[in-house]
């Protein structure tokens, strides 16, 4: 019996793994992965410039050897495919469902124990729990349930896409063999940005900006709009780093460009 149950469990796990693998391949077939990898290099280069130009950042890594920096830079890699950007929100949204499920299970147990032991008080207590659950479910509009379920599905789908792309875009040990310390730090910061939403946001932003070069109206002014933005950032790192918020940074950049 035990081996049969174990076999079914293994078959279920294998099916779930195959389904996830198919979904990952589907997601990767829809995105311009090579383009994203190119923009990853751009973003990592910006991080490297920050670590090179900003004294506070440079001093933070001065005590580490190159081998220690290399180890530090790839340290987050095992965690990246498991990162859940919406973990807190999903936990909060699913808490009522879990609580109702717990009450339902407990109420059923109490009802059956009351029946088996012929204890009317236990049976009545269990039925009160079941009636309460029925009242709660009846009071929730169907539209709220549908919207809540749809939102949860969206968050889980977004998590799956994030994990799939982040796994492909993380920088492995081969990327940090350089002797240039700022480059190693840049990839280390990049890997850590994938344990949040900053990294993929920047890659998507630069990819979209780079795509603007194909528009005639943009191409008249910029041959490489993404490169222009990158140079604008790396050429004004001191101003951007010292700015107290993005509004001040924008005003400072406007003042320099004027």
Coordinates of N, CA and C in Angstrom, one line a residue:
X1 N 0.8 -1.2 0.0 CA 0.0 0.0 0.0 C 0.9 1.3 0.0
X2 N 1.9 1.2 0.9 CA 2.8 2.4 1.0 C 3.5 2.6 -0.3
X3 N 4.0 1.6 -1.0 CA 4.7 1.7 -2.3 C 3.8 2.3 -3.4
X4 N 2.5 1.8 -3.3 CA 1.6 2.3 -4.3 C 1.3 3.8 -4.1
X5 N 1.2 4.2 -2.8 CA 0.9 5.6 -2.5 C 2.1 6.5 -3.0
X6 N 3.3 5.9 -2.7 CA 4.6 6.6 -3.0 C 4.7 6.8 -4.5
X7 N 4.3 5.7 -5.3 CA 4.4 5.7 -6.7 C 3.4 6.8 -7.3
X8 N 2.2 6.9 -6.7 CA 1.3 7.9 -7.2 C 1.8 9.3 -6.9
X9 N 2.4 9.5 -5.7 CA 3.0 10.8 -5.4 C 4.1 11.2 -6.3
X10 N 4.9 10.2 -6.6 CA 6.0 10.5 -7.5 C 5.5 10.8 -8.9
X11 N 4.5 10.1 -9.4 CA 3.9 10.4 -10.7 C 3.3 11.8 -10.7
X12 N 2.6 12.2 -9.6 CA 2.0 13.5 -9.5 C 3.1 14.6 -9.6
X13 N 4.2 14.4 -8.9 CA 5.3 15.3 -8.9 C 5.9 15.4 -10.3
X14 N 6.1 14.3 -10.9 CA 6.7 14.3 -12.3 C 5.8 15.0 -13.3
X15 N 4.4 14.8 -13.1 CA 3.5 15.5 -14.0 C 3.6 17.0 -13.8
X16 N 3.6 17.5 -12.5 CA 3.7 18.9 -12.2 C 5.0 19.5 -12.7
X17 N 6.1 18.7 -12.6 CA 7.4 19.2 -13.1 C 7.3 19.4 -14.6
X18 N 6.8 18.4 -15.3 CA 6.6 18.5 -16.8 C 5.8 19.7 -17.2
X19 N 4.7 19.9 -16.5 CA 3.8 21.0 -16.8 C 4.5 22.3 -16.6
X20 N 5.3 22.5 -15.5 CA 6.0 23.7 -15.3 C 7.1 23.9 -16.3
X21 N 7.7 22.8 -16.8 CA 8.8 22.9 -17.8 C 8.2 23.4 -19.1
X22 N 7.0 22.9 -19.5 CA 6.3 23.3 -20.7 C 5.9 24.8 -20.6
X23 N 5.4 25.2 -19.5 CA 5.1 26.6 -19.3 C 6.3 27.5 -19.4
X24 N 7.4 27.1 -18.8 CA 8.6 27.9 -18.9 C 9.1 28.0 -20.4
X25 N 9.1 26.9 -21.1 CA 9.4 27.0 -22.5 C 8.5 27.9 -23.3
X26 N 7.2 27.9 -22.9 CA 6.2 28.8 -23.6 C 6.5 30.2 -23.3
X27 N 6.8 30.5 -22.0 CA 7.1 31.9 -21.7 C 8.4 32.4 -22.4
X28 N 9.4 31.6 -22.4 CA 10.7 31.9 -23.0 C 10.5 32.1 -24.5
X29 N 9.6 31.4 -25.1 CA 9.3 31.5 -26.6 C 8.7 32.8 -26.9
X30 N 8.1 33.5 -25.9 CA 7.3 34.7 -26.2 C 8.2 36.0 -26.0
X31 N 9.3 35.8 -25.2 CA 10.1 37.0 -24.9 C 11.4 37.1 -25.7
X32 N 11.8 38.3 -26.0 CA 13.1 38.4 -26.8 C 14.3 38.2 -25.8
X33 N 14.6 37.0 -25.5 CA 15.6 36.7 -24.5 C 17.0 37.2 -24.8
X34 N 17.4 37.1 -26.1 CA 18.7 37.7 -26.5 C 18.7 39.2 -26.3
X35 N 17.6 39.8 -26.6 CA 17.6 41.3 -26.4 C 17.6 41.6 -24.9
X36 N 17.0 40.8 -24.1 CA 17.0 41.1 -22.6 C 18.4 40.8 -22.1
X37 N 19.1 39.8 -22.6 CA 20.5 39.6 -22.2 C 21.4 40.7 -22.5
X38 N 21.2 41.3 -23.7 CA 22.0 42.5 -24.1 C 21.7 43.7 -23.2
X39 N 20.5 43.9 -22.8 CA 20.2 45.0 -21.9 C 20.7 44.7 -20.5
X40 N 20.7 43.4 -20.1 CA 21.3 43.0 -18.8 C 22.8 43.5 -18.7
X41 N 23.5 43.4 -19.8 CA 24.9 43.9 -19.8 C 24.9 45.4 -19.6
X42 N 24.0 46.1 -20.2 CA 23.9 47.5 -20.1 C 23.7 47.9 -18.6
X43 N 22.7 47.2 -18.0 CA 22.3 47.5 -16.6 C 23.5 47.2 -15.7
X44 N 24.1 46.0 -15.9 CA 25.2 45.6 -15.1 C 26.4 46.6 -15.2
X45 N 26.6 47.2 -16.4 CA 27.6 48.2 -16.6 C 27.3 49.5 -15.9
X46 N 26.0 49.9 -15.8 CA 25.7 51.0 -15.0 C 26.0 50.8 -13.5
X47 N 25.6 49.6 -13.0 CA 26.0 49.3 -11.7 C 27.5 49.3 -11.4
X48 N 28.2 48.8 -12.4 CA 29.7 48.8 -12.3 C 30.2 50.2 -12.3
X49 N 29.7 51.1 -13.1 CA 30.1 52.5 -13.0 C 29.8 53.2 -11.7
X50 N 28.7 52.8 -11.1 CA 28.4 53.4 -9.8 C 29.4 52.9 -8.8
X51 N 29.7 51.6 -8.8 CA 30.7 51.1 -7.8 C 32.1 51.7 -8.1
X52 N 32.4 52.1 -9.3 CA 33.7 52.7 -9.6 C 33.8 54.2 -9.3
X53 N 32.7 54.9 -9.5 CA 32.7 56.3 -9.4 C 32.3 56.9 -8.0
X54 N 31.5 56.1 -7.3 CA 31.0 56.6 -6.0 C 31.9 56.1 -4.8
X55 N 32.5 57.0 -4.1 CA 33.5 56.6 -3.1 C 32.9 55.7 -2.0
X56 N 31.7 56.0 -1.6 CA 31.1 55.2 -0.5 C 30.9 53.8 -0.9
X57 N 30.5 53.6 -2.2 CA 30.3 52.2 -2.7 C 31.6 51.5 -2.9
X58 N 32.6 52.3 -3.5 CA 33.9 51.7 -3.7 C 34.6 51.3 -2.4
X59 N 34.4 52.1 -1.4 CA 35.1 51.8 -0.1 C 34.4 50.6 0.6
X60 N 33.2 50.3 0.3 CA 32.5 49.2 0.9 C 33.1 47.8 0.4
X61 N 33.7 47.8 -0.7 CA 34.3 46.6 -1.3 C 35.8 46.6 -1.3
X62 N 36.4 47.6 -0.8 CA 37.9 47.7 -0.8 C 38.6 46.6 0.0
X63 N 37.9 46.1 1.0 CA 38.5 45.1 1.9 C 38.4 43.7 1.4
X64 N 37.7 43.5 0.2 CA 37.6 42.2 -0.3 C 38.5 41.9 -1.5
X65 N 39.0 40.7 -1.5 CA 39.9 40.3 -2.6 C 39.0 40.0 -3.8
X66 N 39.6 39.8 -5.0 CA 38.9 39.5 -6.2 C 38.1 38.2 -6.1
X67 N 38.7 37.2 -5.5 CA 38.0 35.9 -5.3 C 36.9 36.0 -4.4
X68 N 37.0 36.8 -3.3 CA 35.9 37.1 -2.4 C 34.7 37.8 -3.1
X69 N 35.1 38.8 -4.0 CA 34.1 39.5 -4.7 C 33.4 38.6 -5.7
X70 N 34.1 37.7 -6.3 CA 33.5 36.8 -7.2 C 32.5 35.8 -6.5
X71 N 32.9 35.4 -5.4 CA 32.0 34.5 -4.6 C 30.8 35.3 -4.1
X72 N 31.0 36.6 -3.7 CA 29.9 37.4 -3.3 C 28.9 37.7 -4.4
X73 N 29.4 37.9 -5.6 CA 28.6 38.3 -6.7 C 27.6 37.2 -7.2
X74 N 28.0 35.9 -7.0 CA 27.1 34.8 -7.5 C 26.4 34.2 -6.3
X75 N 26.6 34.7 -5.1 CA 26.0 34.1 -3.9 C 24.4 34.1 -4.0
X76 N 23.8 35.1 -4.6 CA 22.3 35.0 -4.6 C 21.7 34.0 -5.6
X77 N 22.6 33.5 -6.5 CA 22.1 32.7 -7.7 C 21.1 31.6 -7.3
X78 N 21.4 30.8 -6.3 CA 20.5 29.7 -6.0 C 19.1 30.2 -5.5
X79 N 19.0 31.4 -5.0 CA 17.7 31.9 -4.5 C 16.9 32.5 -5.6
X80 N 17.5 32.9 -6.6 CA 16.9 33.7 -7.7 C 15.7 33.0 -8.3
X81 N 15.8 31.7 -8.7 CA 14.6 31.0 -9.3 C 13.5 30.8 -8.3
X82 N 13.7 30.9 -7.0 CA 12.7 30.7 -6.0 C 12.1 32.0 -5.5
X83 N 12.6 33.1 -5.9 CA 12.1 34.4 -5.4 C 10.7 34.6 -5.7
X84 N 9.9 35.0 -4.7 CA 8.5 35.3 -5.0 C 8.2 36.8 -4.7
X85 N 8.0 37.6 -5.7 CA 7.9 39.0 -5.6 C 6.6 39.4 -4.9
X86 N 5.6 38.5 -4.9 CA 4.3 38.9 -4.3 C 3.9 38.0 -3.1
X87 N 4.9 37.5 -2.5 CA 4.7 36.5 -1.4 C 3.8 37.0 -0.3
X88 N 4.1 38.3 0.2 CA 3.4 38.9 1.3 C 1.9 39.1 0.9
X89 N 1.7 39.6 -0.3 CA 0.3 39.9 -0.8 C -0.5 38.6 -0.9
X90 N 0.2 37.6 -1.5 CA -0.5 36.3 -1.7 C -0.9 35.7 -0.4
X91 N 0.0 35.8 0.6 CA -0.2 35.2 1.9 C -1.4 35.9 2.6
X92 N -1.5 37.2 2.4 CA -2.6 38.0 3.1 C -3.9 37.6 2.4
X93 N -3.9 37.6 1.0 CA -5.1 37.3 0.3 C -5.6 35.9 0.5
X94 N -4.7 34.9 0.7 CA -5.2 33.5 0.8 C -5.4 33.2 2.3
X95 N -5.1 34.1 3.2 CA -5.3 33.8 4.6 C -6.8 33.5 5.0
X96 N -7.8 34.3 4.5 CA -9.2 34.0 4.8 C -9.6 32.6 4.3
X97 N -9.2 32.3 3.1 CA -9.5 31.0 2.5 C -8.9 29.9 3.4
X98 N -7.7 30.0 3.8 CA -7.1 29.0 4.7 C -7.8 28.9 6.0
X99 N -8.2 30.1 6.6 CA -8.9 30.1 7.8 C -10.3 29.4 7.7
X100 N -11.0 29.7 6.6 CA -12.3 29.1 6.4 C -12.1 27.5 6.2
X101 N -11.1 27.1 5.5 CA -10.8 25.7 5.3 C -10.5 25.0 6.6
X102 N -9.8 25.7 7.5 CA -9.5 25.1 8.8 C -10.7 25.0 9.6
X103 N -11.6 26.0 9.6 CA -12.8 25.9 10.4 C -13.7 24.8 9.8
X104 N -13.8 24.7 8.5 CA -14.6 23.7 7.9 C -14.2 22.3 8.3
X105 N -12.8 22.1 8.2 CA -12.3 20.7 8.6 C -12.6 20.4 10.0
X106 N -12.4 21.4 10.9 CA -12.6 21.2 12.3 C -14.1 20.9 12.6
X107 N -14.9 21.7 12.0 CA -16.4 21.5 12.2 C -16.8 20.1 11.8
X108 N -16.3 19.7 10.7 CA -16.7 18.3 10.2 C -16.3 17.3 11.2
X109 N -15.0 17.4 11.7 CA -14.5 16.4 12.7 C -15.4 16.4 13.9
X110 N -15.7 17.6 14.4 CA -16.6 17.7 15.6 C -17.9 17.1 15.4
X111 N -18.5 17.3 14.2 CA -19.8 16.7 13.9 C -19.7 15.2 13.9
X112 N -18.7 14.6 13.3 CA -18.6 13.2 13.2 C -18.3 12.6 14.6
X113 N -17.5 13.3 15.3 CA -17.2 12.8 16.7 C -18.5 12.8 17.5
X114 N -19.3 13.9 17.4 CA -20.5 13.9 18.1 C -21.5 12.8 17.7
X115 N -21.5 12.5 16.4 CA -22.4 11.4 15.9 C -21.9 10.1 16.5
X116 N -20.6 9.8 16.3 CA -20.1 8.5 16.7 C -20.2 8.3 18.2
X117 N -20.0 9.3 19.0 CA -20.0 9.2 20.5 C -21.4 9.5 21.1
X118 N -22.3 9.9 20.2 CA -23.7 10.3 20.6 C -23.7 11.4 21.6
X119 N -22.8 12.4 21.3 CA -22.7 13.6 22.2 C -23.4 14.7 21.4
X120 N -24.6 15.1 21.9 CA -25.4 16.1 21.1 C -24.7 17.4 21.1
X121 N -24.1 17.8 22.3 CA -23.4 19.1 22.4 C -22.3 19.2 21.3
X122 N -21.5 18.2 21.1 CA -20.5 18.3 20.1 C -21.1 18.4 18.7
X123 N -22.1 17.6 18.5 CA -22.8 17.6 17.1 C -23.3 19.0 16.9
X124 N -23.9 19.6 17.9 CA -24.5 21.0 17.7 C -23.4 22.0 17.5
X125 N -22.3 21.9 18.2 CA -21.2 22.8 18.0 C -20.6 22.7 16.6
X126 N -20.5 21.5 16.1 CA -20.0 21.3 14.7 C -20.9 21.9 13.7
X127 N -22.2 21.8 13.9 CA -23.2 22.3 13.0 C -23.2 23.8 13.0
X128 N -23.0 24.4 14.2 CA -22.9 25.9 14.3 C -21.7 26.4 13.4
X129 N -20.6 25.7 13.4 CA -19.5 26.0 12.6 C -19.8 25.9 11.1
X130 N -20.5 24.9 10.7 CA -20.8 24.7 9.3 C -21.9 25.7 8.9
X131 N -22.8 26.1 9.7 CA -23.8 27.1 9.4 C -23.1 28.5 9.3
X132 N -22.2 28.7 10.2 CA -21.4 30.0 10.1 C -20.7 30.1 8.8
X133 N -20.0 29.0 8.4 CA -19.3 29.1 7.1 C -20.3 29.3 5.9
X134 N -21.4 28.7 6.0 CA -22.4 28.9 4.9 C -22.9 30.3 4.9
X135 N -23.1 30.9 6.0 CA -23.5 32.3 6.1 C -22.5 33.2 5.5
X136 N -21.2 33.0 5.9 CA -20.1 33.8 5.4 C -20.0 33.7 3.9
X137 N -20.0 32.5 3.4 CA -19.9 32.3 1.9 C -21.1 33.0 1.2
X138 N -22.3 32.9 1.8 CA -23.4 33.5 1.1 C -23.4 35.0 1.1
X139 N -22.7 35.6 2.1 CA -22.6 37.0 2.2 C -21.6 37.7 1.3
X140 N -20.7 36.9 0.8 CA -19.7 37.4 -0.1 C -20.2 37.4 -1.6
X141 N -20.3 38.6 -2.2 CA -20.8 38.6 -3.6 C -19.9 37.8 -4.5
X142 N -20.5 37.2 -5.5 CA -19.8 36.4 -6.5 C -18.8 37.2 -7.2
X143 N -19.1 38.5 -7.5 CA -18.1 39.4 -8.2 C -16.8 39.5 -7.4
X144 N -16.9 39.6 -6.1 CA -15.7 39.7 -5.2 C -14.9 38.5 -5.3
X145 N -15.6 37.3 -5.3 CA -14.8 36.1 -5.4 C -14.1 35.9 -6.7
X146 N -14.8 36.3 -7.8 CA -14.2 36.2 -9.1 C -13.0 37.2 -9.2
X147 N -13.2 38.4 -8.8 CA -12.1 39.4 -8.9 C -10.9 39.0 -8.0
X148 N -11.2 38.5 -6.8 CA -10.1 38.0 -5.9 C -9.4 36.9 -6.5
X149 N -10.1 35.9 -7.1 CA -9.5 34.7 -7.7 C -8.6 35.2 -8.9
X150 N -9.2 36.1 -9.7 CA -8.5 36.6 -10.9 C -7.2 37.3 -10.5
X151 N -7.3 38.1 -9.4 CA -6.1 38.9 -9.0 C -5.0 37.9 -8.5
X152 N -5.4 36.9 -7.7 CA -4.5 35.9 -7.2 C -3.8 35.2 -8.4
X153 N -4.6 34.8 -9.4 CA -4.0 34.2 -10.6 C -3.0 35.0 -11.2
X154 N -3.3 36.3 -11.4 CA -2.4 37.3 -12.0 C -1.1 37.3 -11.2
X155 N -1.2 37.4 -9.9 CA 0.0 37.5 -9.1 C 0.9 36.3 -9.2
X156 N 0.2 35.1 -9.2 CA 1.0 33.8 -9.3 C 1.6 33.7 -10.7
X157 N 0.9 34.2 -11.8 CA 1.4 34.1 -13.1 C 2.6 35.1 -13.2
X158 N 2.5 36.3 -12.6 CA 3.6 37.2 -12.6 C 4.8 36.7 -11.9
X159 N 4.6 36.0 -10.8 CA 5.7 35.3 -10.0 C 6.4 34.3 -10.9
X160 N 5.6 33.5 -11.6 CA 6.2 32.4 -12.5 C 7.0 33.0 -13.6
X161 N 6.5 34.1 -14.2 CA 7.2 34.8 -15.3 C 8.5 35.4 -14.7
X162 N 8.4 36.0 -13.6 CA 9.6 36.6 -13.0 C 10.7 35.6 -12.7
X163 N 10.3 34.5 -12.1 CA 11.2 33.4 -11.8 C 11.8 32.8 -13.0
X164 N 11.0 32.6 -14.1 CA 11.5 32.1 -15.3 C 12.6 33.0 -16.0
X165 N 12.3 34.3 -16.1 CA 13.2 35.2 -16.7 C 14.4 35.4 -15.8
X166 N 14.2 35.6 -14.5 CA 15.4 35.8 -13.6 C 16.4 34.7 -13.7
X167 N 15.8 33.5 -13.8 CA 16.7 32.3 -13.8 C 17.6 32.3 -15.1
X168 N 17.0 32.8 -16.2 CA 17.8 32.9 -17.4 C 18.7 34.1 -17.5
X169 N 18.4 35.1 -16.8 CA 19.2 36.4 -16.8 C 20.2 36.5 -15.7
X170 N 20.2 35.6 -14.7 CA 21.2 35.8 -13.7 C 22.6 35.6 -14.2
X171 N 23.6 36.3 -13.6 CA 25.0 36.2 -14.1 C 25.7 35.1 -13.3
X172 N 26.2 34.1 -14.0 CA 26.9 33.0 -13.4 C 28.3 33.2 -13.2
X173 N 29.1 32.2 -12.7 CA 30.5 32.4 -12.4 C 31.3 32.8 -13.6
X174 N 30.9 32.4 -14.8 CA 31.7 32.7 -16.1 C 31.7 34.2 -16.3
X175 N 30.7 34.9 -15.8 CA 30.5 36.4 -16.0 C 31.4 37.2 -15.1
X176 N 31.9 36.6 -14.0 CA 32.7 37.3 -13.0 C 34.1 36.9 -12.9
X177 N 34.7 36.5 -14.0 CA 36.1 36.1 -14.1 C 37.0 37.3 -14.4
X178 N 36.4 38.4 -14.6 CA 37.2 39.6 -15.0 C 38.1 40.1 -13.8
X179 N 39.2 40.7 -14.1 CA 40.0 41.3 -13.0 C 39.6 42.7 -12.7
X180 N 38.7 43.2 -13.5 CA 38.1 44.6 -13.2 C 37.1 44.5 -12.0
X181 N 37.5 45.0 -10.9 CA 36.7 44.8 -9.7 C 35.3 45.4 -9.8
X182 N 35.2 46.6 -10.4 CA 33.9 47.2 -10.6 C 32.9 46.4 -11.4
X183 N 33.5 45.6 -12.4 CA 32.6 44.8 -13.2 C 32.1 43.6 -12.4
X184 N 32.9 43.0 -11.6 CA 32.5 42.0 -10.7 C 31.4 42.5 -9.8
X185 N 31.6 43.7 -9.2 CA 30.6 44.2 -8.3 C 29.3 44.5 -9.1
X186 N 29.4 45.0 -10.3 CA 28.2 45.3 -11.1 C 27.4 44.1 -11.3
X187 N 28.0 42.9 -11.6 CA 27.2 41.7 -11.8 C 26.6 41.2 -10.5
X188 N 27.4 41.5 -9.4 CA 26.9 41.1 -8.1 C 25.6 41.9 -7.7
X189 N 25.7 43.2 -8.0 CA 24.5 44.0 -7.7 C 23.3 43.6 -8.7
X190 N 23.7 43.3 -9.9 CA 22.7 42.8 -10.8 C 21.9 41.6 -10.3
X191 N 22.7 40.6 -9.9 CA 22.1 39.4 -9.3 C 21.2 39.7 -8.2
X192 N 21.6 40.6 -7.3 CA 20.8 41.0 -6.2 C 19.5 41.7 -6.6
X193 N 19.6 42.4 -7.7 CA 18.4 43.2 -8.2 C 17.3 42.2 -8.6
X194 N 17.7 41.0 -8.9 CA 16.7 40.0 -9.3 C 16.0 39.4 -8.1
X195 N 16.5 39.7 -6.9 CA 15.7 39.3 -5.7 C 14.8 40.4 -5.3
X196 N 14.3 41.1 -6.3 CA 13.4 42.2 -6.2 C 12.9 42.4 -7.7
X197 N 12.2 43.5 -7.9 CA 11.7 43.7 -9.3 C 12.5 44.8 -10.0
X198 N 13.5 45.3 -9.4 CA 14.3 46.4 -10.1 C 15.0 45.9 -11.3
X199 N 15.7 44.8 -11.2 CA 16.5 44.3 -12.4 C 15.7 44.1 -13.6
X200 N 14.6 43.3 -13.5 CA 13.8 43.0 -14.7 C 13.1 44.3 -15.2
X201 N 12.7 45.2 -14.3 CA 12.1 46.5 -14.7 C 13.1 47.3 -15.6
X202 N 14.4 47.4 -15.1 CA 15.4 48.1 -15.9 C 15.7 47.5 -17.2
X203 N 15.7 46.1 -17.3 CA 16.0 45.4 -18.5 C 14.8 45.7 -19.5
X204 N 13.6 45.6 -19.0 CA 12.4 45.9 -19.8 C 12.4 47.4 -20.3
X205 N 12.8 48.3 -19.4 CA 12.8 49.7 -19.8 C 13.8 50.0 -20.9
X206 N 15.0 49.5 -20.7 CA 16.1 49.7 -21.7 C 15.7 49.0 -23.0
X207 N 15.1 47.9 -22.9 CA 14.7 47.2 -24.2 C 13.7 48.0 -25.0
X208 N 12.7 48.5 -24.3 CA 11.7 49.4 -24.9 C 12.3 50.6 -25.5
X209 N 13.2 51.3 -24.7 CA 13.9 52.5 -25.2 C 14.7 52.2 -26.5
X210 N 15.4 51.0 -26.4 CA 16.3 50.6 -27.6 C 15.4 50.4 -28.8
X211 N 14.2 49.9 -28.6 CA 13.3 49.6 -29.7 C 12.8 50.8 -30.4
X212 N 12.8 52.0 -29.6 CA 12.4 53.2 -30.2 C 13.2 53.7 -31.4
X213 N 14.5 53.1 -31.5 CA 15.4 53.5 -32.6 C 14.8 53.1 -33.9
X214 N 13.9 52.1 -33.9 CA 13.3 51.7 -35.2 C 12.2 52.6 -35.7
X215 N 11.8 53.6 -34.9 CA 10.8 54.6 -35.3 C 11.5 55.7 -36.0
X216 N 11.0 56.1 -37.2 CA 11.7 57.1 -38.0 C 11.7 58.5 -37.2
X217 N 10.7 58.8 -36.5 CA 10.7 60.1 -35.8 C 11.7 60.1 -34.7
X218 N 12.0 59.0 -34.1 CA 13.0 58.9 -33.0 C 14.4 58.8 -33.6
X219 N 14.5 58.1 -34.7 CA 15.8 57.8 -35.4 C 16.4 59.1 -35.9
X220 N 15.6 60.1 -36.2 CA 16.1 61.4 -36.7 C 16.9 62.1 -35.7
X221 N 16.6 61.8 -34.4 CA 17.3 62.5 -33.3 C 18.3 61.6 -32.6
X222 N 18.0 60.3 -32.5 CA 18.9 59.4 -31.8 C 19.2 58.2 -32.6
X223 N 20.4 57.8 -32.8 CA 20.7 56.5 -33.4 C 20.6 55.4 -32.4
X224 N 20.9 55.8 -31.2 CA 21.0 54.8 -30.1 C 20.3 55.4 -28.8
X225 N 19.0 55.4 -28.8 CA 18.3 56.1 -27.6 C 18.7 55.4 -26.3
X226 N 18.8 54.1 -26.3 CA 19.1 53.4 -25.0 C 20.6 53.8 -24.6
X227 N 21.5 53.8 -25.6 CA 22.8 54.2 -25.3 C 22.9 55.7 -24.7
X228 N 22.0 56.5 -25.3 CA 22.0 57.9 -24.8 C 21.6 58.0 -23.3
X229 N 20.5 57.2 -23.0 CA 20.1 57.2 -21.6 C 21.1 56.6 -20.7
X230 N 21.8 55.5 -21.2 CA 22.9 54.9 -20.4 C 24.0 56.0 -20.1
X231 N 24.4 56.7 -21.2 CA 25.5 57.7 -21.0 C 25.0 58.8 -20.1
X232 N 23.7 59.2 -20.2 CA 23.2 60.2 -19.4 C 23.3 59.8 -17.9
X233 N 23.0 58.6 -17.6 CA 23.1 58.1 -16.2 C 24.6 58.0 -15.8
X234 N 25.4 57.3 -16.6 CA 26.8 57.1 -16.1 C 27.6 58.4 -16.1
X235 N 27.2 59.4 -16.9 CA 27.9 60.7 -16.9 C 27.4 61.6 -15.8
X236 N 26.4 61.2 -15.1 CA 25.9 62.1 -14.0 C 25.6 61.3 -12.7
X237 N 26.5 60.3 -12.5 CA 26.3 59.4 -11.4 C 26.4 60.2 -10.1
X238 N 27.3 61.2 -10.0 CA 27.5 61.9 -8.8 C 26.2 62.7 -8.4
X239 N 25.6 63.3 -9.4 CA 24.3 64.0 -9.2 C 23.2 63.1 -8.8
X240 N 23.1 62.0 -9.5 CA 22.0 61.0 -9.2 C 22.1 60.4 -7.9
X241 N 23.4 60.1 -7.5 CA 23.6 59.4 -6.2 C 23.3 60.4 -5.0
X242 N 23.7 61.6 -5.2 CA 23.5 62.6 -4.1 C 22.1 63.2 -4.1
X243 N 21.3 63.0 -5.1 CA 19.9 63.6 -5.2 C 19.1 63.0 -4.1
X244 N 18.2 63.9 -3.5 CA 17.3 63.4 -2.5 C 15.9 63.1 -3.1
X245 N 15.8 62.0 -3.8 CA 14.6 61.6 -4.5 C 14.7 61.8 -6.0
X246 N 13.8 61.2 -6.7 CA 13.9 61.2 -8.2 C 13.5 62.6 -8.8
X247 N 12.7 63.3 -8.1 CA 12.3 64.6 -8.6 C 13.5 65.6 -8.6
X248 N 14.3 65.5 -7.5 CA 15.5 66.3 -7.4 C 16.5 65.9 -8.5
X249 N 16.6 64.6 -8.7 CA 17.5 64.1 -9.8 C 17.1 64.6 -11.1
X250 N 15.8 64.5 -11.4 CA 15.3 65.0 -12.7 C 15.6 66.5 -12.9
X251 N 15.4 67.3 -11.9 CA 15.7 68.7 -11.9 C 17.2 69.0 -12.1
X252 N 18.0 68.2 -11.4 CA 19.4 68.4 -11.6 C 19.9 68.0 -13.0
X253 N 19.4 66.9 -13.6 CA 19.7 66.5 -14.9 C 19.3 67.6 -15.9
X254 N 18.1 68.1 -15.7 CA 17.6 69.2 -16.6 C 18.5 70.4 -16.6
X255 N 18.9 70.7 -15.4 CA 19.8 71.9 -15.2 C 21.1 71.7 -15.9
X256 N 21.7 70.5 -15.9 CA 22.9 70.2 -16.6 C 22.8 70.2 -18.1
X257 N 21.6 69.7 -18.6 CA 21.4 69.5 -20.0 C 21.0 70.8 -20.7
X258 N 20.6 71.8 -19.9 CA 20.1 73.0 -20.5 C 21.2 73.8 -21.1

